[in-house]
């Protein structure tokens, strides 16, 4: 079905065939619109059922775009169970702007999956400069890896696939959920492993194994996720991200992996099991890579949690928040005015 009539929407069709988004969450949060009909595209964050003591039922809807979140409601007469299936996708929303409990709100009449939209309107994308730096770092790390591990890294991370990787997010513990997140994670995890190796230069360590494991540590997680459009549904991300099972399968399906000695293959598989907390790190390489990966995820999740909080509560600027991804409160230094 397509309920979006031309007269109902402010959206404009671009030359590329995608809709140009004209109303953002921040506009609604700021009270720019009130008691006005609308038809706009948002990313559907969640759908939950609710009711009150008088028996009134509704669906609570959380929508977002690159500027923040806005809540809405589908009242009983318009409830459609299929809306739950749209969670994790970009949807066309029709309704009107309202105020609920003194806050900007949406009364939603209908929703359907959107087909034509600009990705950057709904999820952050890695900047051109950051992408260039990540490519350079990965190339530099590759130069330190010796055969036969270099051949494995080249097969799974060929230069020709870098642009493809730059279009994938990585949702692990809430970190790197923007487009290009997998590329950022890969370069930062490898860079941290490289610096860990320099600090531990007196410790006997196979540099090639450690750097290869760091470069490949996020690939299988993203590869095995179920993908709808460009967005990964949160429940699937949490269930699969970081699982060494998928990494093992990815390696076993790679020709270059089988050209590595049995000892080398076992050491690589052990590192991925240690990263996934299946086994304690039993080698120097596993300890170094696990530490580098955890630090990368922590910093990425820390930044992400505060960025997401500031979008949801743009006027709060709280200096400490609870991080669900890290399961504890996190703090930031108060900015000087």
mmCIF file of C-alpha atoms in Angstrom:
data_model
loop_
_atom_site.group_PDB
_atom_site.id
_atom_site.type_symbol
_atom_site.label_atom_id
_atom_site.label_comp_id
_atom_site.label_asym_id
_atom_site.label_seq_id
_atom_site.Cartn_x
_atom_site.Cartn_y
_atom_site.Cartn_z
ATOM 1 C CA UNK A 1 0.000 0.000 0.000
ATOM 2 C CA UNK A 2 1.055 3.578 -0.517
ATOM 3 C CA UNK A 3 -1.009 6.080 1.441
ATOM 4 C CA UNK A 4 1.251 9.076 0.799
ATOM 5 C CA UNK A 5 -0.637 11.432 -1.467
ATOM 6 C CA UNK A 6 1.169 14.372 -2.973
ATOM 7 C CA UNK A 7 -0.948 16.933 -1.140
ATOM 8 C CA UNK A 8 -0.303 15.296 2.255
ATOM 9 C CA UNK A 9 3.470 15.720 2.424
ATOM 10 C CA UNK A 10 6.199 18.346 2.416
ATOM 11 C CA UNK A 11 8.715 15.791 1.167
ATOM 12 C CA UNK A 12 10.410 16.472 -2.137
ATOM 13 C CA UNK A 13 11.669 13.886 -4.579
ATOM 14 C CA UNK A 14 15.336 14.366 -5.488
ATOM 15 C CA UNK A 15 16.842 13.648 -8.909
ATOM 16 C CA UNK A 16 18.234 10.375 -7.568
ATOM 17 C CA UNK A 17 14.690 9.202 -6.821
ATOM 18 C CA UNK A 18 15.039 9.554 -3.037
ATOM 19 C CA UNK A 19 12.891 11.723 -0.816
ATOM 20 C CA UNK A 20 14.365 14.844 0.705
ATOM 21 C CA UNK A 21 13.518 14.952 4.381
ATOM 22 C CA UNK A 22 12.307 18.410 5.434
ATOM 23 C CA UNK A 23 11.081 17.829 8.994
ATOM 24 C CA UNK A 24 13.508 16.463 11.577
ATOM 25 C CA UNK A 25 13.034 15.257 15.145
ATOM 26 C CA UNK A 26 14.781 18.353 16.498
ATOM 27 C CA UNK A 27 12.120 20.539 14.825
ATOM 28 C CA UNK A 28 9.350 18.678 16.627
ATOM 29 C CA UNK A 29 11.235 18.613 19.936
ATOM 30 C CA UNK A 30 11.766 22.369 19.632
ATOM 31 C CA UNK A 31 8.037 22.956 19.198
ATOM 32 C CA UNK A 32 8.292 24.167 15.610
ATOM 33 C CA UNK A 33 5.164 22.233 14.655
ATOM 34 C CA UNK A 34 1.898 21.992 16.578
ATOM 35 C CA UNK A 35 -1.589 20.690 15.748
ATOM 36 C CA UNK A 36 -0.593 20.242 12.131
ATOM 37 C CA UNK A 37 -0.943 17.259 9.808
ATOM 38 C CA UNK A 38 2.250 15.720 8.524
ATOM 39 C CA UNK A 39 3.691 12.942 6.389
ATOM 40 C CA UNK A 40 7.388 12.310 6.929
ATOM 41 C CA UNK A 41 10.024 9.583 6.972
ATOM 42 C CA UNK A 42 11.654 8.366 10.208
ATOM 43 C CA UNK A 43 13.648 5.403 11.447
ATOM 44 C CA UNK A 44 11.363 3.216 13.605
ATOM 45 C CA UNK A 45 13.238 2.549 16.844
ATOM 46 C CA UNK A 46 10.586 0.575 18.758
ATOM 47 C CA UNK A 47 6.910 -0.387 19.029
ATOM 48 C CA UNK A 48 5.373 -1.341 22.397
ATOM 49 C CA UNK A 49 1.799 -1.915 23.525
ATOM 50 C CA UNK A 50 0.268 0.031 26.412
ATOM 51 C CA UNK A 51 -3.074 0.646 28.111
ATOM 52 C CA UNK A 52 -4.572 2.552 31.049
ATOM 53 C CA UNK A 53 -7.010 1.682 33.842
ATOM 54 C CA UNK A 54 -10.001 2.742 31.766
ATOM 55 C CA UNK A 55 -9.146 0.163 29.111
ATOM 56 C CA UNK A 56 -7.792 2.520 26.460
ATOM 57 C CA UNK A 57 -5.114 0.808 24.376
ATOM 58 C CA UNK A 58 -2.397 2.231 22.159
ATOM 59 C CA UNK A 59 0.982 1.491 20.609
ATOM 60 C CA UNK A 60 3.922 3.550 21.884
ATOM 61 C CA UNK A 61 6.118 4.442 18.925
ATOM 62 C CA UNK A 62 9.694 5.742 19.128
ATOM 63 C CA UNK A 63 10.970 7.349 15.931
ATOM 64 C CA UNK A 64 14.374 8.815 15.232
ATOM 65 C CA UNK A 65 16.488 10.487 12.629
ATOM 66 C CA UNK A 66 20.003 11.859 12.631
ATOM 67 C CA UNK A 67 18.954 14.772 14.904
ATOM 68 C CA UNK A 68 17.261 12.860 17.730
ATOM 69 C CA UNK A 69 14.181 10.974 18.975
ATOM 70 C CA UNK A 70 10.476 11.734 19.043
ATOM 71 C CA UNK A 71 7.708 9.672 20.627
ATOM 72 C CA UNK A 72 4.290 9.047 19.139
ATOM 73 C CA UNK A 73 1.168 7.000 19.691
ATOM 74 C CA UNK A 74 -1.058 4.856 17.538
ATOM 75 C CA UNK A 75 -4.440 4.822 19.275
ATOM 76 C CA UNK A 76 -6.632 1.715 19.502
ATOM 77 C CA UNK A 77 -8.661 2.295 16.346
ATOM 78 C CA UNK A 78 -5.490 2.512 14.216
ATOM 79 C CA UNK A 79 -3.398 -0.256 15.830
ATOM 80 C CA UNK A 80 -1.880 -2.664 13.299
ATOM 81 C CA UNK A 81 0.235 -5.602 14.640
ATOM 82 C CA UNK A 82 2.355 -5.477 11.476
ATOM 83 C CA UNK A 83 3.969 -2.267 12.719
ATOM 84 C CA UNK A 84 6.146 -4.363 15.051
ATOM 85 C CA UNK A 85 7.714 -5.958 11.995
ATOM 86 C CA UNK A 86 8.815 -2.537 10.776
ATOM 87 C CA UNK A 87 11.076 -2.048 13.814
ATOM 88 C CA UNK A 88 14.624 -1.391 12.651
ATOM 89 C CA UNK A 89 13.583 0.058 9.291
ATOM 90 C CA UNK A 90 12.845 3.472 7.813
ATOM 91 C CA UNK A 91 9.112 4.151 7.623
ATOM 92 C CA UNK A 92 6.730 6.670 6.109
ATOM 93 C CA UNK A 93 4.612 8.095 8.932
ATOM 94 C CA UNK A 94 1.299 9.942 8.614
ATOM 95 C CA UNK A 95 -0.470 11.759 11.431
ATOM 96 C CA UNK A 96 -0.460 15.097 13.220
ATOM 97 C CA UNK A 97 1.763 16.978 15.637
ATOM 98 C CA UNK A 98 0.368 17.189 19.172
ATOM 99 C CA UNK A 99 1.410 17.901 22.751
ATOM 100 C CA UNK A 100 1.162 15.069 25.292
ATOM 101 C CA UNK A 101 1.878 15.651 29.016
ATOM 102 C CA UNK A 102 3.323 19.038 28.083
ATOM 103 C CA UNK A 103 5.815 17.594 25.594
ATOM 104 C CA UNK A 104 5.888 17.525 21.777
ATOM 105 C CA UNK A 105 4.322 14.326 20.533
ATOM 106 C CA UNK A 106 2.892 12.639 17.455
ATOM 107 C CA UNK A 107 -0.511 11.091 16.941
ATOM 108 C CA UNK A 108 0.155 8.505 14.258
ATOM 109 C CA UNK A 109 -2.577 7.387 11.893
ATOM 110 C CA UNK A 110 -0.620 5.105 9.582
ATOM 111 C CA UNK A 111 2.882 3.798 8.828
ATOM 112 C CA UNK A 112 4.471 1.856 5.998
ATOM 113 C CA UNK A 113 8.015 0.890 5.054
ATOM 114 C CA UNK A 114 9.837 3.575 3.074
ATOM 115 C CA UNK A 115 11.599 2.674 -0.142
ATOM 116 C CA UNK A 116 13.407 5.853 -1.193
ATOM 117 C CA UNK A 117 15.378 7.923 1.298
ATOM 118 C CA UNK A 118 18.752 9.471 2.013
ATOM 119 C CA UNK A 119 20.703 7.265 4.431
ATOM 120 C CA UNK A 120 22.435 10.241 6.062
ATOM 121 C CA UNK A 121 19.066 11.648 7.207
ATOM 122 C CA UNK A 122 18.515 8.732 9.578
ATOM 123 C CA UNK A 123 21.873 7.502 10.799
ATOM 124 C CA UNK A 124 25.293 9.129 11.195
ATOM 125 C CA UNK A 125 27.900 8.340 8.569
ATOM 126 C CA UNK A 126 31.656 8.329 8.904
ATOM 127 C CA UNK A 127 33.257 11.544 7.660
ATOM 128 C CA UNK A 128 35.431 11.573 4.561
ATOM 129 C CA UNK A 129 38.529 12.475 6.597
ATOM 130 C CA UNK A 130 37.897 9.706 9.136
ATOM 131 C CA UNK A 131 37.390 7.192 6.349
ATOM 132 C CA UNK A 132 40.658 8.235 4.690
ATOM 133 C CA UNK A 133 42.562 7.929 7.995
ATOM 134 C CA UNK A 134 41.055 4.496 8.635
ATOM 135 C CA UNK A 135 42.091 3.262 5.177
ATOM 136 C CA UNK A 136 45.632 4.542 5.740
ATOM 137 C CA UNK A 137 45.875 2.885 9.154
ATOM 138 C CA UNK A 138 44.661 -0.465 7.861
ATOM 139 C CA UNK A 139 47.174 -0.350 4.985
ATOM 140 C CA UNK A 140 49.950 0.495 7.452
ATOM 141 C CA UNK A 141 49.000 -2.371 9.774
ATOM 142 C CA UNK A 142 48.857 -4.755 6.794
ATOM 143 C CA UNK A 143 52.461 -3.875 5.937
ATOM 144 C CA UNK A 144 53.638 -5.288 9.298
ATOM 145 C CA UNK A 145 52.010 -8.692 8.730
ATOM 146 C CA UNK A 146 54.108 -11.488 7.237
ATOM 147 C CA UNK A 147 53.031 -14.509 5.218
ATOM 148 C CA UNK A 148 51.022 -16.700 5.456
ATOM 149 C CA UNK A 149 48.928 -14.422 7.697
ATOM 150 C CA UNK A 150 49.239 -11.512 5.255
ATOM 151 C CA UNK A 151 47.519 -13.623 2.606
ATOM 152 C CA UNK A 152 44.623 -14.304 4.993
ATOM 153 C CA UNK A 153 44.234 -10.620 5.845
ATOM 154 C CA UNK A 154 44.354 -9.722 2.143
ATOM 155 C CA UNK A 155 41.692 -12.299 1.285
ATOM 156 C CA UNK A 156 39.243 -11.101 3.939
ATOM 157 C CA UNK A 157 40.134 -7.401 3.823
ATOM 158 C CA UNK A 158 41.132 -6.687 0.206
ATOM 159 C CA UNK A 159 41.626 -3.077 -0.801
ATOM 160 C CA UNK A 160 38.696 -3.378 -3.183
ATOM 161 C CA UNK A 161 36.301 -4.070 -0.298
ATOM 162 C CA UNK A 162 37.256 -1.095 1.838
ATOM 163 C CA UNK A 163 34.495 1.094 0.408
ATOM 164 C CA UNK A 164 31.992 -1.694 1.056
ATOM 165 C CA UNK A 165 33.159 -2.012 4.668
ATOM 166 C CA UNK A 166 32.881 1.766 5.031
ATOM 167 C CA UNK A 167 29.124 1.390 4.419
ATOM 168 C CA UNK A 168 28.543 -1.024 7.312
ATOM 169 C CA UNK A 169 27.778 -0.170 10.946
ATOM 170 C CA UNK A 170 28.896 -2.385 13.815
ATOM 171 C CA UNK A 171 26.653 -2.585 16.867
ATOM 172 C CA UNK A 172 28.691 -4.171 19.625
ATOM 173 C CA UNK A 173 27.922 -3.039 23.186
ATOM 174 C CA UNK A 174 26.305 0.035 21.679
ATOM 175 C CA UNK A 175 29.463 1.203 19.937
ATOM 176 C CA UNK A 176 30.068 2.142 16.292
ATOM 177 C CA UNK A 177 26.404 1.946 15.291
ATOM 178 C CA UNK A 178 26.852 4.597 12.584
ATOM 179 C CA UNK A 179 27.502 3.898 8.908
ATOM 180 C CA UNK A 180 31.235 3.270 8.673
ATOM 181 C CA UNK A 181 31.389 1.975 12.237
ATOM 182 C CA UNK A 182 32.885 -1.352 11.172
ATOM 183 C CA UNK A 183 35.687 0.466 9.353
ATOM 184 C CA UNK A 184 36.350 2.712 12.361
ATOM 185 C CA UNK A 185 36.379 -0.246 14.729
ATOM 186 C CA UNK A 186 38.696 -2.297 12.491
ATOM 187 C CA UNK A 187 41.280 0.470 12.175
ATOM 188 C CA UNK A 188 41.149 1.457 15.859
ATOM 189 C CA UNK A 189 41.313 -2.117 17.180
ATOM 190 C CA UNK A 190 44.296 -2.817 14.927
ATOM 191 C CA UNK A 191 45.986 0.462 15.903
ATOM 192 C CA UNK A 192 45.550 -0.260 19.623
ATOM 193 C CA UNK A 193 46.952 -3.757 19.146
ATOM 194 C CA UNK A 194 49.929 -2.248 17.324
ATOM 195 C CA UNK A 195 50.627 0.136 20.217
ATOM 196 C CA UNK A 196 50.132 -2.653 22.763
ATOM 197 C CA UNK A 197 52.772 -4.617 20.860
ATOM 198 C CA UNK A 198 55.179 -1.668 20.977
ATOM 199 C CA UNK A 199 54.695 -1.295 24.726
ATOM 200 C CA UNK A 200 55.243 -5.028 25.168
ATOM 201 C CA UNK A 201 58.203 -5.092 22.769
ATOM 202 C CA UNK A 202 60.356 -7.107 25.175
ATOM 203 C CA UNK A 203 57.745 -9.870 25.362
ATOM 204 C CA UNK A 204 58.094 -12.651 22.812
ATOM 205 C CA UNK A 205 55.060 -12.321 20.584
ATOM 206 C CA UNK A 206 54.000 -13.255 17.060
ATOM 207 C CA UNK A 207 53.201 -9.807 15.669
ATOM 208 C CA UNK A 208 51.601 -11.180 12.500
ATOM 209 C CA UNK A 209 49.103 -13.334 14.403
ATOM 210 C CA UNK A 210 48.156 -10.511 16.776
ATOM 211 C CA UNK A 211 47.645 -7.892 14.057
ATOM 212 C CA UNK A 212 45.727 -10.301 11.806
ATOM 213 C CA UNK A 213 43.368 -11.201 14.653
ATOM 214 C CA UNK A 214 42.794 -7.527 15.460
ATOM 215 C CA UNK A 215 41.992 -6.656 11.838
ATOM 216 C CA UNK A 216 39.516 -9.520 11.474
ATOM 217 C CA UNK A 217 37.916 -9.336 14.922
ATOM 218 C CA UNK A 218 34.816 -7.429 13.782
ATOM 219 C CA UNK A 219 34.242 -8.842 10.311
ATOM 220 C CA UNK A 220 32.233 -11.964 11.076
ATOM 221 C CA UNK A 221 29.958 -10.198 13.533
ATOM 222 C CA UNK A 222 28.828 -7.726 10.898
ATOM 223 C CA UNK A 223 28.782 -10.327 8.131
ATOM 224 C CA UNK A 224 26.469 -12.699 9.991
ATOM 225 C CA UNK A 225 23.891 -10.112 11.017
ATOM 226 C CA UNK A 226 20.504 -10.168 9.360
ATOM 227 C CA UNK A 227 20.290 -6.957 7.371
ATOM 228 C CA UNK A 228 17.173 -5.060 6.348
ATOM 229 C CA UNK A 229 18.171 -2.228 4.073
ATOM 230 C CA UNK A 230 21.269 -0.832 5.760
ATOM 231 C CA UNK A 231 19.993 -1.116 9.316
ATOM 232 C CA UNK A 232 20.643 -4.006 11.682
ATOM 233 C CA UNK A 233 17.904 -4.799 14.198
ATOM 234 C CA UNK A 234 19.152 -4.362 17.764
ATOM 235 C CA UNK A 235 18.122 -7.766 19.113
ATOM 236 C CA UNK A 236 19.999 -9.566 16.364
ATOM 237 C CA UNK A 237 23.080 -7.390 16.898
ATOM 238 C CA UNK A 238 23.194 -8.208 20.597
ATOM 239 C CA UNK A 239 22.678 -11.912 19.935
ATOM 240 C CA UNK A 240 25.383 -12.320 17.326
ATOM 241 C CA UNK A 241 27.971 -9.563 17.697
ATOM 242 C CA UNK A 242 31.300 -10.790 19.034
ATOM 243 C CA UNK A 243 30.423 -14.473 18.813
ATOM 244 C CA UNK A 244 33.559 -16.463 18.046
ATOM 245 C CA UNK A 245 31.439 -19.177 16.395
ATOM 246 C CA UNK A 246 30.816 -16.972 13.359
ATOM 247 C CA UNK A 247 34.433 -15.879 13.222
ATOM 248 C CA UNK A 248 35.544 -19.524 13.219
ATOM 249 C CA UNK A 249 33.110 -20.299 10.401
ATOM 250 C CA UNK A 250 34.337 -17.323 8.385
ATOM 251 C CA UNK A 251 37.955 -18.464 8.749
ATOM 252 C CA UNK A 252 37.171 -22.086 7.884
ATOM 253 C CA UNK A 253 35.501 -20.902 4.670
ATOM 254 C CA UNK A 254 38.640 -18.990 3.657
ATOM 255 C CA UNK A 255 41.259 -20.739 1.509
ATOM 256 C CA UNK A 256 44.205 -18.781 2.916
ATOM 257 C CA UNK A 257 43.342 -19.917 6.453
ATOM 258 C CA UNK A 258 44.002 -23.564 5.565
ATOM 259 C CA UNK A 259 47.467 -22.697 4.223
ATOM 260 C CA UNK A 260 48.531 -21.602 7.718
ATOM 261 C CA UNK A 261 50.159 -24.232 9.934
ATOM 262 C CA UNK A 262 47.978 -26.149 12.383
ATOM 263 C CA UNK A 263 49.611 -24.334 15.309
ATOM 264 C CA UNK A 264 48.989 -20.936 13.706
ATOM 265 C CA UNK A 265 45.351 -21.756 12.978
ATOM 266 C CA UNK A 266 44.806 -22.894 16.556
ATOM 267 C CA UNK A 267 46.378 -19.705 17.928
ATOM 268 C CA UNK A 268 44.118 -17.506 15.788
ATOM 269 C CA UNK A 269 40.988 -19.409 16.814
ATOM 270 C CA UNK A 270 42.046 -19.160 20.463
ATOM 271 C CA UNK A 271 42.349 -15.370 20.215
ATOM 272 C CA UNK A 272 38.800 -15.049 18.867
ATOM 273 C CA UNK A 273 37.462 -17.349 21.587
ATOM 274 C CA UNK A 274 39.227 -15.192 24.192
ATOM 275 C CA UNK A 275 37.772 -11.990 22.697
ATOM 276 C CA UNK A 276 34.297 -13.558 22.966
ATOM 277 C CA UNK A 277 35.056 -14.481 26.627
ATOM 278 C CA UNK A 278 34.583 -18.186 25.894
ATOM 279 C CA UNK A 279 38.011 -18.993 27.293
ATOM 280 C CA UNK A 280 40.606 -17.010 29.267
ATOM 281 C CA UNK A 281 43.433 -15.601 27.106
ATOM 282 C CA UNK A 282 46.113 -18.276 27.246
ATOM 283 C CA UNK A 283 48.749 -16.644 25.042
ATOM 284 C CA UNK A 284 50.499 -13.281 24.972
ATOM 285 C CA UNK A 285 48.874 -12.558 21.603
ATOM 286 C CA UNK A 286 45.397 -13.301 22.980
ATOM 287 C CA UNK A 287 45.985 -11.051 26.003
ATOM 288 C CA UNK A 288 47.175 -8.144 23.840
ATOM 289 C CA UNK A 289 44.386 -8.360 21.259
ATOM 290 C CA UNK A 290 41.649 -8.894 23.851
ATOM 291 C CA UNK A 291 42.848 -5.834 25.781
ATOM 292 C CA UNK A 292 43.005 -3.698 22.618
ATOM 293 C CA UNK A 293 39.537 -4.776 21.460
ATOM 294 C CA UNK A 294 37.951 -4.152 24.869
ATOM 295 C CA UNK A 295 39.505 -0.677 25.083
ATOM 296 C CA UNK A 296 38.288 0.121 21.570
ATOM 297 C CA UNK A 297 34.747 -1.008 22.392
ATOM 298 C CA UNK A 298 34.724 0.855 25.706
ATOM 299 C CA UNK A 299 35.778 4.170 24.183
ATOM 300 C CA UNK A 300 33.421 3.713 21.241
ATOM 301 C CA UNK A 301 30.504 2.846 23.505
ATOM 302 C CA UNK A 302 31.300 5.709 25.886
ATOM 303 C CA UNK A 303 31.224 8.259 23.061
ATOM 304 C CA UNK A 304 28.147 6.671 21.516
ATOM 305 C CA UNK A 305 26.142 6.592 24.761
ATOM 306 C CA UNK A 306 26.668 10.295 25.470
ATOM 307 C CA UNK A 307 25.955 11.235 21.834
ATOM 308 C CA UNK A 308 22.715 9.234 21.890
ATOM 309 C CA UNK A 309 21.712 10.726 25.255
ATOM 310 C CA UNK A 310 22.300 14.275 24.015
ATOM 311 C CA UNK A 311 20.087 13.626 20.999
ATOM 312 C CA UNK A 312 17.317 12.203 23.146
ATOM 313 C CA UNK A 313 17.569 14.991 25.740
ATOM 314 C CA UNK A 314 19.068 17.934 23.817
ATOM 315 C CA UNK A 315 18.629 20.437 26.659
ATOM 316 C CA UNK A 316 19.915 18.269 29.506
ATOM 317 C CA UNK A 317 23.706 17.966 28.963
ATOM 318 C CA UNK A 318 23.943 15.673 31.979
ATOM 319 C CA UNK A 319 27.504 14.923 33.065
ATOM 320 C CA UNK A 320 26.737 11.373 34.202
ATOM 321 C CA UNK A 321 24.358 8.825 32.704
ATOM 322 C CA UNK A 322 23.606 5.132 33.018
ATOM 323 C CA UNK A 323 25.092 3.165 30.131
ATOM 324 C CA UNK A 324 23.040 0.074 29.310
ATOM 325 C CA UNK A 325 25.758 -1.116 26.934
ATOM 326 C CA UNK A 326 28.441 -0.962 29.652
ATOM 327 C CA UNK A 327 25.985 -1.745 32.496
ATOM 328 C CA UNK A 328 27.189 1.089 34.743
ATOM 329 C CA UNK A 329 27.139 4.854 35.120
ATOM 330 C CA UNK A 330 29.615 6.786 33.000
ATOM 331 C CA UNK A 331 30.882 10.340 33.444
ATOM 332 C CA UNK A 332 32.251 13.168 31.330
ATOM 333 C CA UNK A 333 34.131 16.336 32.183
ATOM 334 C CA UNK A 334 31.944 19.419 32.360
ATOM 335 C CA UNK A 335 32.625 21.746 29.453
ATOM 336 C CA UNK A 336 34.002 25.175 30.272
ATOM 337 C CA UNK A 337 31.752 28.073 29.290
#
